[in-house]
Coordinates of C-alpha atoms in Angstrom, one line a residue:
Chain U
M77 CA 37.4 18.8 -61.3
M78 CA 35.4 15.7 -60.8
A79 CA 35.6 12.2 -62.1
D80 CA 33.9 11.3 -65.4
S81 CA 31.0 9.5 -63.7
Q82 CA 30.3 12.8 -61.8
E83 CA 30.6 15.1 -64.8
H84 CA 27.3 13.7 -66.2
R85 CA 25.4 14.4 -63.0
A86 CA 26.7 17.9 -62.3
N87 CA 24.4 20.2 -64.2
R88 CA 27.1 22.6 -65.3
R89 CA 25.0 25.1 -67.0
G90 CA 22.7 25.2 -63.9
I91 CA 25.7 25.7 -61.6
W92 CA 26.9 28.7 -63.6
I93 CA 23.5 30.3 -64.0
T94 CA 23.0 30.0 -60.2
V95 CA 26.5 31.4 -59.5
I96 CA 26.1 34.4 -61.9
L97 CA 22.6 35.3 -60.8
L98 CA 23.5 35.1 -57.0
A99 CA 26.7 37.1 -57.6
L100 CA 24.8 39.8 -59.4
V101 CA 22.3 39.9 -56.6
A102 CA 25.1 40.2 -54.0
L103 CA 26.9 43.0 -56.0
G104 CA 23.5 44.8 -56.3
L105 CA 23.0 44.7 -52.6
Y106 CA 26.6 45.9 -52.0
L107 CA 26.5 48.9 -54.3
G108 CA 22.7 49.7 -54.1
P109 CA 22.5 51.5 -50.8
M110 CA 25.6 53.5 -51.5
L111 CA 24.4 54.5 -55.1
M112 CA 20.9 55.4 -53.8
K113 CA 22.4 57.7 -51.1
V114 CA 24.8 59.3 -53.6
L115 CA 22.1 59.9 -56.2
E116 CA 19.7 61.3 -53.5
Chain S
M816 CA 33.0 -1.1 -62.6
S817 CA 34.7 -4.1 -63.9
E818 CA 37.4 -2.2 -65.6
H819 CA 39.0 1.0 -64.4
V820 CA 40.8 3.4 -66.7
A821 CA 42.6 6.3 -65.0
T822 CA 42.4 9.6 -66.9
H823 CA 43.9 12.9 -65.9
D824 CA 40.6 13.9 -64.5
D825 CA 40.3 10.9 -62.3
H826 CA 40.4 11.5 -58.6
D827 CA 39.8 8.0 -57.2
H828 CA 42.9 8.4 -55.0
G829 CA 43.4 9.5 -51.4
P830 CA 44.5 12.8 -50.2
E831 CA 47.8 14.6 -51.1
K832 CA 50.7 13.9 -48.7
G833 CA 52.0 16.6 -46.3
L834 CA 50.9 20.0 -45.3
M835 CA 50.2 21.2 -48.8
R836 CA 47.2 18.8 -48.7
W837 CA 45.5 21.3 -46.6
V838 CA 46.5 24.4 -48.5
R839 CA 45.6 23.0 -52.0
T840 CA 42.7 20.8 -51.1
T841 CA 39.4 21.1 -53.0
N842 CA 37.8 18.2 -51.2
H843 CA 34.7 19.1 -49.2
K844 CA 35.7 16.9 -46.2
D845 CA 39.1 18.4 -46.0
I846 CA 37.6 22.0 -46.2
G847 CA 35.0 21.1 -43.6
T848 CA 37.7 19.9 -41.3
L849 CA 39.7 23.1 -41.8
Y850 CA 36.6 25.3 -41.1
L851 CA 35.8 23.3 -37.9
L852 CA 39.4 23.4 -36.6
F853 CA 39.6 27.1 -37.4
S854 CA 36.3 27.7 -35.6
L855 CA 37.6 25.8 -32.5
L856 CA 40.7 28.0 -32.5
M857 CA 38.6 31.1 -32.7
F858 CA 36.3 29.8 -30.1
L859 CA 39.3 29.5 -27.7
I860 CA 40.7 33.0 -28.6
G861 CA 37.2 34.6 -28.2
G862 CA 36.7 32.6 -25.1
A863 CA 40.0 33.9 -23.6
M864 CA 38.7 37.4 -24.3
A865 CA 35.5 36.6 -22.4
M866 CA 37.6 35.4 -19.5
V867 CA 39.3 38.8 -19.4
I868 CA 35.9 40.5 -19.4
R869 CA 34.5 38.3 -16.6
L870 CA 37.7 38.7 -14.6
E871 CA 37.4 42.5 -14.7
L872 CA 33.7 42.2 -13.8
F873 CA 34.4 39.7 -10.9
Q874 CA 34.4 42.7 -8.5
P875 CA 33.3 46.4 -8.7
G876 CA 36.1 48.9 -9.4
M877 CA 38.9 48.6 -11.9
Q878 CA 41.3 45.7 -11.2
F879 CA 43.0 44.3 -14.2
V880 CA 42.5 46.2 -17.4
D881 CA 42.0 49.8 -18.4
P882 CA 38.5 50.8 -19.7
Q883 CA 39.7 51.2 -23.4
F884 CA 41.1 47.7 -23.4
F885 CA 38.0 46.3 -21.7
N886 CA 35.9 47.8 -24.5
S887 CA 38.3 46.3 -27.0
M888 CA 37.8 42.9 -25.4
T889 CA 33.9 43.1 -25.7
T890 CA 34.2 44.3 -29.4
M891 CA 36.8 41.7 -30.4
H892 CA 35.0 38.9 -28.4
A893 CA 31.8 39.5 -30.3
L894 CA 33.4 39.9 -33.7
I895 CA 35.5 36.7 -33.2
M896 CA 32.7 34.6 -31.8
V897 CA 30.1 35.7 -34.4
F898 CA 32.3 35.7 -37.5
G899 CA 35.2 33.4 -36.5
A900 CA 33.6 30.8 -34.3
V901 CA 29.9 30.2 -34.9
M902 CA 29.6 31.1 -38.6
P903 CA 32.6 29.0 -39.8
A904 CA 31.5 26.0 -37.6
F905 CA 28.2 25.9 -39.4
V906 CA 30.0 26.3 -42.8
G907 CA 32.3 23.5 -41.7
L908 CA 29.4 21.3 -40.8
A909 CA 27.7 22.3 -44.3
N910 CA 30.9 21.3 -46.2
W911 CA 31.1 18.0 -44.5
L912 CA 27.4 17.1 -44.5
V913 CA 25.6 18.8 -47.4
P914 CA 27.3 16.7 -50.3
M915 CA 27.0 13.5 -48.2
M916 CA 23.3 14.2 -47.3
I917 CA 22.2 14.9 -50.9
G918 CA 24.4 12.2 -52.5
A919 CA 26.7 14.6 -54.3
P920 CA 30.4 13.8 -54.8
D921 CA 31.6 17.3 -53.6
M922 CA 30.5 20.9 -53.6
A923 CA 29.6 22.5 -56.9
L924 CA 32.6 24.8 -56.9
P925 CA 35.5 23.1 -55.1
R926 CA 38.2 25.7 -55.9
M927 CA 36.0 28.5 -54.8
N928 CA 35.4 26.5 -51.7
N929 CA 39.1 26.4 -51.0
W930 CA 39.4 30.2 -51.4
S931 CA 36.4 30.8 -49.2
F932 CA 38.1 29.1 -46.3
W933 CA 41.7 30.3 -46.9
I934 CA 40.9 34.0 -46.9
L935 CA 39.5 33.7 -43.4
P936 CA 42.7 33.2 -41.5
F937 CA 44.2 36.3 -43.3
G938 CA 41.1 38.3 -42.3
F939 CA 41.3 37.3 -38.6
A940 CA 45.1 37.7 -38.6
M941 CA 44.5 41.3 -39.7
L942 CA 41.8 41.8 -37.0
L943 CA 43.9 40.4 -34.3
S944 CA 47.0 42.3 -35.2
T945 CA 45.1 45.4 -34.1
L946 CA 45.6 44.3 -30.5
F947 CA 49.2 45.2 -30.9
M948 CA 48.7 48.7 -32.4
E949 CA 49.4 51.8 -30.5
G950 CA 45.8 53.0 -30.5
G951 CA 44.4 49.6 -29.5
A952 CA 42.0 47.2 -31.1
P953 CA 38.6 48.4 -32.1
A954 CA 36.5 49.3 -29.0
A955 CA 33.3 50.7 -30.4
G956 CA 31.3 47.5 -30.1
W957 CA 30.7 44.8 -32.9
T958 CA 27.8 47.1 -34.1
M959 CA 30.3 49.8 -35.2
Y960 CA 28.0 52.7 -34.7
P961 CA 29.2 56.0 -36.0
P962 CA 30.3 58.5 -34.9
L963 CA 31.9 56.6 -32.0
V964 CA 33.5 54.0 -34.3
L965 CA 35.2 56.8 -36.2
Q966 CA 37.3 57.4 -33.2
T967 CA 39.0 54.1 -33.7
Q968 CA 42.6 54.9 -34.6
D969 CA 45.0 52.9 -36.8
A970 CA 42.9 49.8 -36.3
F971 CA 39.9 51.3 -38.2
P972 CA 40.8 50.3 -41.9
F973 CA 41.9 46.8 -40.5
L974 CA 38.4 46.4 -39.0
I975 CA 36.7 47.4 -42.2
F976 CA 38.8 45.2 -44.5
T977 CA 38.3 42.3 -42.1
V978 CA 34.6 42.6 -42.4
H979 CA 35.0 42.8 -46.2
I980 CA 37.1 39.6 -46.2
L981 CA 34.7 37.8 -43.9
G982 CA 31.7 38.9 -46.0
L983 CA 33.4 37.8 -49.2
S984 CA 34.1 34.4 -47.7
S985 CA 30.5 34.0 -46.5
I986 CA 29.1 35.1 -49.8
M987 CA 31.2 32.7 -51.8
G988 CA 30.4 29.9 -49.4
A989 CA 26.7 30.7 -49.5
I990 CA 26.6 30.8 -53.4
N991 CA 28.5 27.5 -53.3
I992 CA 25.9 25.9 -51.1
V993 CA 22.9 27.1 -53.1
A994 CA 24.5 25.9 -56.3
T995 CA 25.3 22.5 -54.8
I996 CA 21.9 21.9 -53.5
L997 CA 20.0 23.1 -56.5
N998 CA 22.2 21.3 -59.1
M999 CA 23.9 18.2 -57.5
R1000 CA 21.2 16.3 -55.7
A1001 CA 21.2 12.5 -56.3
P1002 CA 18.4 11.2 -58.6
G1003 CA 15.2 10.9 -56.5
M1004 CA 16.3 13.4 -53.9
S1005 CA 13.5 16.0 -54.5
L1006 CA 13.6 19.2 -52.4
M1007 CA 11.1 17.9 -50.0
K1008 CA 13.1 14.7 -49.4
M1009 CA 16.2 16.7 -48.3
P1010 CA 17.2 16.3 -44.7
L1011 CA 16.3 19.3 -42.5
F1012 CA 19.9 20.2 -42.0
V1013 CA 20.2 20.8 -45.9
W1014 CA 17.0 22.7 -45.9
T1015 CA 18.0 25.0 -43.1
W1016 CA 21.3 25.8 -44.7
F1017 CA 19.7 26.2 -48.1
I1018 CA 17.6 29.0 -46.5
T1019 CA 20.5 30.3 -44.5
A1020 CA 22.5 30.6 -47.6
Y1021 CA 20.0 32.9 -49.2
L1022 CA 20.0 35.0 -46.0
L1023 CA 23.7 35.4 -46.2
I1024 CA 23.6 36.4 -49.9
A1025 CA 21.0 39.0 -49.0
V1026 CA 22.5 40.6 -46.0
M1027 CA 26.3 40.2 -46.1
P1028 CA 26.7 42.6 -49.1
V1029 CA 24.6 45.2 -47.3
F1030 CA 26.9 45.0 -44.3
A1031 CA 29.9 45.3 -46.4
G1032 CA 28.3 48.3 -48.1
A1033 CA 27.5 49.9 -44.8
V1034 CA 31.2 49.6 -43.5
T1035 CA 32.5 50.7 -47.0
M1036 CA 30.4 53.9 -46.3
L1037 CA 32.0 54.2 -43.0
L1038 CA 35.4 53.9 -44.6
T1039 CA 34.7 56.6 -47.1
D1040 CA 33.4 58.9 -44.3
Q1041 CA 36.5 58.5 -42.5
Y1042 CA 39.1 58.8 -45.3
F1043 CA 37.5 60.1 -48.4
G1044 CA 35.4 63.1 -47.2
T1045 CA 31.8 61.7 -47.7
S1046 CA 29.1 62.3 -45.2
F1047 CA 26.9 59.2 -45.4
F1048 CA 26.6 59.1 -41.6
D1049 CA 27.9 62.6 -40.7
A1050 CA 25.2 65.0 -39.7
A1051 CA 27.5 68.0 -40.2
G1052 CA 27.7 67.1 -43.9
G1053 CA 24.1 66.3 -44.5
G1054 CA 24.3 62.7 -43.5
D1055 CA 22.5 60.7 -40.8
P1056 CA 24.2 58.5 -38.2
V1057 CA 20.9 56.7 -37.5
L1058 CA 20.9 55.5 -41.1
F1059 CA 23.9 53.3 -40.3
Q1060 CA 21.9 51.7 -37.5
H1061 CA 19.1 50.9 -39.8
V1062 CA 21.4 49.4 -42.5
F1063 CA 23.5 47.6 -39.8
W1064 CA 20.4 45.9 -38.2
F1065 CA 18.9 45.1 -41.6
F1066 CA 22.0 42.9 -41.7
G1067 CA 22.3 42.2 -38.1
H1068 CA 18.9 40.6 -37.4
P1069 CA 19.0 38.2 -40.2
E1070 CA 22.5 37.4 -39.1
V1071 CA 21.1 36.2 -35.9
Y1072 CA 19.0 33.6 -37.8
I1073 CA 22.1 32.8 -39.9
M1074 CA 23.6 31.6 -36.6
I1075 CA 20.5 29.7 -35.5
L1076 CA 18.7 28.2 -38.6
P1077 CA 21.5 25.5 -39.2
A1078 CA 21.2 24.8 -35.4
F1079 CA 17.5 24.0 -36.0
G1080 CA 18.6 21.6 -38.7
I1081 CA 21.1 19.9 -36.5
V1082 CA 18.6 19.3 -33.7
S1083 CA 16.0 18.1 -36.3
A1084 CA 18.6 15.4 -37.3
I1085 CA 19.5 14.3 -33.8
V1086 CA 16.1 14.2 -31.9
P1087 CA 14.6 11.5 -34.4
T1088 CA 17.6 9.4 -34.2
F1089 CA 17.5 9.1 -30.4
A1090 CA 13.8 9.0 -30.2
R1091 CA 13.8 6.3 -32.8
K1092 CA 10.9 8.0 -34.6
P1093 CA 10.7 10.0 -37.8
L1094 CA 10.6 13.8 -37.4
F1095 CA 7.2 15.0 -36.7
G1096 CA 5.9 17.5 -39.1
Y1097 CA 8.7 17.6 -41.7
S1098 CA 7.0 20.0 -44.1
S1099 CA 5.9 22.3 -41.4
M1100 CA 9.5 22.4 -40.3
V1101 CA 10.6 23.6 -43.8
Y1102 CA 7.8 26.2 -43.9
A1103 CA 8.5 27.4 -40.4
T1104 CA 12.2 27.9 -41.3
A1105 CA 11.3 29.8 -44.4
S1106 CA 8.9 31.9 -42.4
I1107 CA 11.5 32.8 -39.8
A1108 CA 13.8 33.8 -42.6
F1109 CA 11.3 36.0 -44.2
L1110 CA 10.3 37.7 -40.9
S1111 CA 13.9 38.3 -40.1
F1112 CA 14.0 41.0 -42.8
I1113 CA 11.2 43.0 -41.3
V1114 CA 12.1 43.2 -37.7
W1115 CA 15.4 45.0 -37.6
A1116 CA 14.3 48.2 -35.9
H1117 CA 13.4 46.3 -32.7
H1118 CA 17.1 46.8 -31.9
M1119 CA 16.6 50.6 -32.1
F1120 CA 13.3 51.3 -30.3
T1121 CA 15.1 53.8 -27.9
V1122 CA 16.5 55.7 -30.9
G1123 CA 13.1 57.1 -31.6
M1124 CA 10.7 56.3 -34.3
P1125 CA 7.0 57.0 -35.0
V1126 CA 4.6 55.0 -32.9
A1127 CA 3.2 53.2 -36.0
G1128 CA 6.8 52.0 -36.6
E1129 CA 7.3 50.8 -33.1
L1130 CA 4.0 48.9 -33.2
F1131 CA 4.9 47.3 -36.6
F1132 CA 8.4 46.2 -35.5
M1133 CA 7.0 45.0 -32.1
Y1134 CA 4.2 42.9 -33.7
A1135 CA 6.4 41.6 -36.5
T1136 CA 9.0 40.5 -33.9
M1137 CA 6.4 38.7 -31.8
L1138 CA 5.2 36.9 -34.9
I1139 CA 8.5 35.1 -35.1
A1140 CA 7.4 33.2 -32.0
V1141 CA 4.8 31.3 -34.1
P1142 CA 7.0 29.5 -36.5
T1143 CA 9.7 28.9 -33.7
G1144 CA 7.0 27.6 -31.6
V1145 CA 6.0 25.2 -34.4
K1146 CA 9.6 23.9 -34.4
V1147 CA 9.7 23.3 -30.6
F1148 CA 6.4 21.7 -30.7
N1149 CA 7.6 19.3 -33.5
W1150 CA 10.7 18.3 -31.7
V1151 CA 8.7 17.6 -28.5
S1152 CA 6.1 15.7 -30.6
T1153 CA 9.0 13.7 -32.2
M1154 CA 10.1 12.7 -28.7
W1155 CA 6.5 11.8 -27.6
R1156 CA 6.3 8.0 -27.0
G1157 CA 9.6 7.5 -28.7
S1158 CA 12.1 4.9 -27.5
M1159 CA 14.5 7.6 -26.2
T1160 CA 18.1 7.2 -25.1
F1161 CA 20.3 9.9 -24.0
E1162 CA 23.6 9.8 -25.5
T1163 CA 25.8 13.0 -25.6
P1164 CA 24.4 14.4 -28.8
M1165 CA 20.8 13.9 -27.6
L1166 CA 21.7 15.6 -24.3
F1167 CA 23.1 18.7 -26.1
A1168 CA 20.0 18.7 -28.4
L1169 CA 17.6 18.6 -25.4
G1170 CA 19.7 21.2 -23.6
F1171 CA 19.4 23.3 -26.8
I1172 CA 15.7 23.0 -26.9
I1173 CA 15.2 24.1 -23.3
L1174 CA 17.8 26.8 -23.0
F1175 CA 17.2 28.2 -26.5
T1176 CA 13.5 28.5 -25.5
I1177 CA 14.5 30.5 -22.5
G1178 CA 16.5 32.8 -24.8
G1179 CA 13.4 33.0 -27.1
F1180 CA 11.2 34.0 -24.3
S1181 CA 13.5 36.8 -23.1
G1182 CA 13.6 37.9 -26.7
L1183 CA 9.8 38.2 -26.6
M1184 CA 10.1 40.4 -23.5
L1185 CA 12.6 42.6 -25.4
A1186 CA 10.2 42.8 -28.3
I1187 CA 7.6 44.6 -26.2
T1188 CA 8.4 48.2 -27.0
P1189 CA 7.5 50.0 -23.8
V1190 CA 9.5 47.5 -21.7
D1191 CA 12.3 47.5 -24.0
F1192 CA 13.1 51.1 -23.0
Q1193 CA 13.8 49.6 -19.5
Y1194 CA 15.8 46.7 -20.7
H1195 CA 17.7 48.3 -23.7
D1196 CA 21.6 48.3 -23.4
T1197 CA 21.4 46.4 -20.0
Y1198 CA 22.7 43.0 -19.0
F1199 CA 19.2 41.6 -19.7
V1200 CA 20.0 41.8 -23.4
V1201 CA 23.4 40.3 -22.8
A1202 CA 21.7 37.3 -21.1
H1203 CA 19.1 37.0 -23.8
F1204 CA 21.5 36.8 -26.7
H1205 CA 24.0 34.5 -24.9
Y1206 CA 21.1 32.1 -24.2
V1207 CA 20.4 32.0 -27.8
L1208 CA 24.0 31.9 -29.1
V1209 CA 25.8 29.8 -26.4
S1210 CA 23.2 27.4 -25.1
G1211 CA 21.6 27.7 -28.6
A1212 CA 24.0 27.9 -31.4
I1213 CA 27.1 26.5 -29.7
F1214 CA 25.3 23.7 -28.0
S1215 CA 23.9 22.7 -31.3
I1216 CA 27.5 22.7 -32.8
M1217 CA 28.7 20.5 -29.7
A1218 CA 25.6 18.2 -30.4
A1219 CA 26.6 18.0 -34.1
A1220 CA 30.3 17.3 -33.3
Y1221 CA 29.4 14.4 -31.0
Y1222 CA 26.7 13.1 -33.5
W1223 CA 28.8 13.1 -36.6
L1224 CA 32.4 12.7 -35.2
P1225 CA 32.2 9.0 -35.2
K1226 CA 31.0 9.1 -38.8
W1227 CA 33.8 11.5 -39.8
T1228 CA 36.8 9.7 -38.0
G1229 CA 35.4 6.1 -37.8
N1230 CA 36.0 6.2 -34.0
M1231 CA 33.5 6.6 -31.1
Y1232 CA 34.1 9.4 -28.7
D1233 CA 34.3 8.7 -25.0
E1234 CA 30.7 8.6 -23.9
R1235 CA 31.5 9.1 -20.2
L1236 CA 33.6 12.3 -20.9
G1237 CA 31.0 13.4 -23.3
K1238 CA 28.3 13.3 -20.6
I1239 CA 30.6 15.0 -18.1
H1240 CA 31.2 17.7 -20.7
F1241 CA 27.5 18.1 -21.3
W1242 CA 26.5 18.4 -17.6
L1243 CA 29.3 20.8 -16.7
S1244 CA 28.5 22.9 -19.7
T1245 CA 24.8 23.0 -18.9
I1246 CA 25.3 23.8 -15.2
F1247 CA 27.9 26.5 -15.8
V1248 CA 26.3 28.1 -18.8
N1249 CA 23.3 28.8 -16.5
V1250 CA 25.4 30.0 -13.6
L1251 CA 27.2 32.3 -16.1
F1252 CA 24.2 33.8 -17.9
F1253 CA 21.1 33.4 -15.8
P1254 CA 22.1 36.0 -13.2
Q1255 CA 22.7 38.4 -15.9
H1256 CA 18.9 38.7 -16.3
F1257 CA 18.7 39.9 -12.7
L1258 CA 21.5 42.4 -13.2
G1259 CA 19.9 43.7 -16.4
L1260 CA 16.5 44.1 -14.7
A1261 CA 18.1 45.9 -11.8
G1262 CA 19.6 48.4 -14.4
M1263 CA 23.2 47.3 -14.9
P1264 CA 24.3 48.7 -18.2
R1265 CA 26.2 46.5 -20.7
R1266 CA 29.8 47.4 -22.1
I1267 CA 31.1 48.9 -18.9
P1268 CA 34.2 47.7 -17.0
D1269 CA 33.0 49.0 -13.6
Y1270 CA 29.6 49.0 -11.8
S1271 CA 27.7 50.1 -8.8
L1272 CA 28.1 48.0 -5.5
Q1273 CA 24.5 46.6 -5.7
F1274 CA 25.4 44.5 -8.7
A1275 CA 28.6 42.9 -7.0
D1276 CA 27.0 39.5 -5.9
W1277 CA 25.5 38.4 -9.1
N1278 CA 28.5 39.6 -11.1
M1279 CA 30.7 37.3 -9.0
V1280 CA 28.4 34.4 -9.4
S1281 CA 28.4 35.1 -13.2
S1282 CA 32.2 35.2 -13.4
I1283 CA 32.6 31.9 -11.5
G1284 CA 30.2 30.3 -13.9
G1285 CA 32.2 31.9 -16.8
F1286 CA 35.5 30.6 -15.6
A1287 CA 34.1 27.1 -15.1
F1288 CA 32.3 27.1 -18.4
G1289 CA 35.6 28.2 -20.1
L1290 CA 37.6 25.4 -18.4
T1291 CA 34.9 22.8 -19.4
Q1292 CA 35.5 23.5 -23.0
L1293 CA 39.1 22.4 -22.6
L1294 CA 37.6 18.9 -21.9
F1295 CA 35.7 19.1 -25.3
C1296 CA 39.0 19.8 -27.1
Y1297 CA 40.6 16.8 -25.3
I1298 CA 37.5 14.6 -26.3
V1299 CA 37.7 15.7 -30.0
Y1300 CA 41.5 15.1 -30.0
K1301 CA 41.1 11.6 -28.4
T1302 CA 38.4 10.7 -30.9
I1303 CA 40.6 11.7 -33.9
K1304 CA 43.4 9.7 -32.5
G1305 CA 41.5 6.4 -31.9
G1306 CA 39.0 4.7 -29.9
Q1307 CA 36.3 2.1 -30.3
K1308 CA 35.5 1.7 -34.0
A1309 CA 32.2 3.2 -35.1
T1310 CA 29.7 1.2 -37.2
D1311 CA 28.7 2.5 -40.6
R1312 CA 25.3 3.5 -39.3
V1313 CA 26.9 4.7 -36.0
W1314 CA 23.6 5.2 -34.2
E1315 CA 20.8 2.6 -34.1
G1316 CA 18.1 5.1 -35.1
A1317 CA 20.2 7.1 -37.6
T1318 CA 18.8 7.7 -41.1
G1319 CA 20.0 9.6 -44.1
L1320 CA 22.5 8.8 -47.0
E1321 CA 25.6 9.6 -44.9
F1322 CA 24.7 6.9 -42.5
E1323 CA 23.0 4.4 -44.8
K1324 CA 25.3 4.5 -47.8
L1325 CA 28.7 5.5 -46.6
S1326 CA 31.3 3.8 -44.4
S1327 CA 32.7 5.2 -41.1
P1328 CA 34.9 7.1 -41.9
P1329 CA 33.6 7.8 -45.4
P1330 CA 35.9 7.4 -48.4
Y1331 CA 37.9 10.5 -49.5
H1332 CA 35.7 10.8 -52.5
S1333 CA 32.2 9.6 -51.7
F1334 CA 29.3 9.2 -54.0
T1335 CA 31.4 8.9 -57.1
E1336 CA 28.4 6.8 -58.3
A1337 CA 25.1 8.6 -57.6
P1338 CA 23.0 6.8 -55.0
Q1339 CA 19.4 6.2 -56.0
V1340 CA 17.0 7.8 -53.5
K1341 CA 13.6 6.2 -53.1

C-alpha cells in the first residue's frame, strides 16, 4: 500500500478498470483459439 | 511537511533488513534489481549453452556432445535467452525506470509485481531440471513445432508448464505497466510528454497482453494433444500441424518486437544526452513505434514461406514485412539527426547506443533480404537466419541493455562505473560479436543448415572463426559482471544529474541513488 499522499494521486478505480479489462482480453486470447477449434 | 505523523500505512522508511527483504518486497526498485540480476544469471547460463554449441561446431565431425544433447542446447539456449535473459532485463529496466520517469511513487500493483517476478525462478528451475532427466531436455527447437516436439519425453509437460509460468509472469507484468502508465503519471505529464522509454514500454506491454495468451493457448493444445487425446495438430485425427506454426508465429513475430521496442526507447534516451540535443522528431518516434507494433501482427507467415501458401499470401506477407522498414528507417533517421551537429561525447552508454544503431541496422537489412519470398526459399533454415536474428538480438537488444546498465547504473547505485573498463568492454564486445556472427552470413548463403551438430568440410573455416568470436565474446561478458559488481560496491560518487546532458524526472528531481520511496509528493511537470 502507498503512503497517504500517494493515495490521492493513484486513480484506484482507473487502475482496477484497466486491470480487469486487460485480464479479460488476455483470457479471451488464451481460450479463444482453442474454443474456436473445438466448436469448428 | 512540517509535521510528520506515522500511520500503519506509512512507508517512509528504508528497506526491510535481511534476505526476506527480497522475498517480500513490493518496492519497484527492489523488484527491478531482482529482475536484472535474474536476467544476468540467465544470460550466463544461456551463454554457457552457446559455448557448448560453438565448441561442437568448432570443427566438422562429432567431438564433444551427442546430437540429441546438441539439439537440447540450441533449444534451451533460445528459451533461456529469450524468456530468461532479454525479456526479464527489459522488465527490470521498466520496473526501475517507468515510475521514476513518470513521477509515480511505485507501480500500480506492487504485490502483483512481486508475484510476477517470483514465479520466474520456479519456471526456470523447472525448465533447467529437464537437463537431468533420462530422456534429456527439450530438443525440438524453441518453436516447438509438432509433431517433432511430441517426441519430447518426460521433459514435455515441464516445457509446457514453464511456458505457462513465463507467460503468466509477462502478462501480469504488462498489465501492471499499462495500469501504472495510464493512471499514475504526475500532474502535467501528458502522454506526449512521456519519455520515449515509457512510450516504447507502453506499446510493448500491449503487445505482450495480445500475444502471450495466444502462445500459452497454443502450447496448451500441444499438451492436450499429447496427453488428453485431442487432435488440434494431429493430421491423423483431423487436425493440422501447420496450424501450430501459424499460431506460434502470430505470437513469435510480435515477440521479436517485444524484445526490440524497449531497446529503441533506451537508445532514444541515451543519444540526446550525449549529443546534448533534444531528440529529433519525438512524435514521429511515437507513431513509428506504434506502426511497428501494428505491423508486427500482420507479418507472421514470413517465417513460413517454405511451408507453402497461395501466391497472394506470399505477396501480402512479403510486402507487409518490407513495410516495417519504413517506421524503422524513421527511427534510425531520427537518431542520426539528433546527433547531427550535436556536441557529442563518447562515454560507454553512447558507444553501446551507437553500436546498437549500426549493428541493429545490419540485422534489419538481412531481415529485408529474408522478407523477399523467392530468395527466402534459399535462405530458410540456414545460418543466414541465425546471423540475422543474432544481429538483431545480441548487437541489438543485448547491446541496448548494456547501454542502459551503464547509463542508469550510476543513478541506481550512486557510484560511477569504471569508464576505462566500460570502454574496453564495449570494444571487445563489438569486435567479437562481429567475428562471431558476421561469418554466419557466409555460411548460410553457402547453404549450411541451422540446428545441426555436424557439417560439410566446406563450412569448416568460417565455423572456426565464428567459434573463436563466440568464446571471446563470452569471456568479455565476465568483464561486464566485474564492472557491475565493482560499481555496486563503490567508486567515484555520481552527481544527481549523472550526465551533463541528461534530462528527465529521474535525473532532474531525484538524488543518486534515489530514495527507497521516491516521489512520495508528486512532481509538477511543465
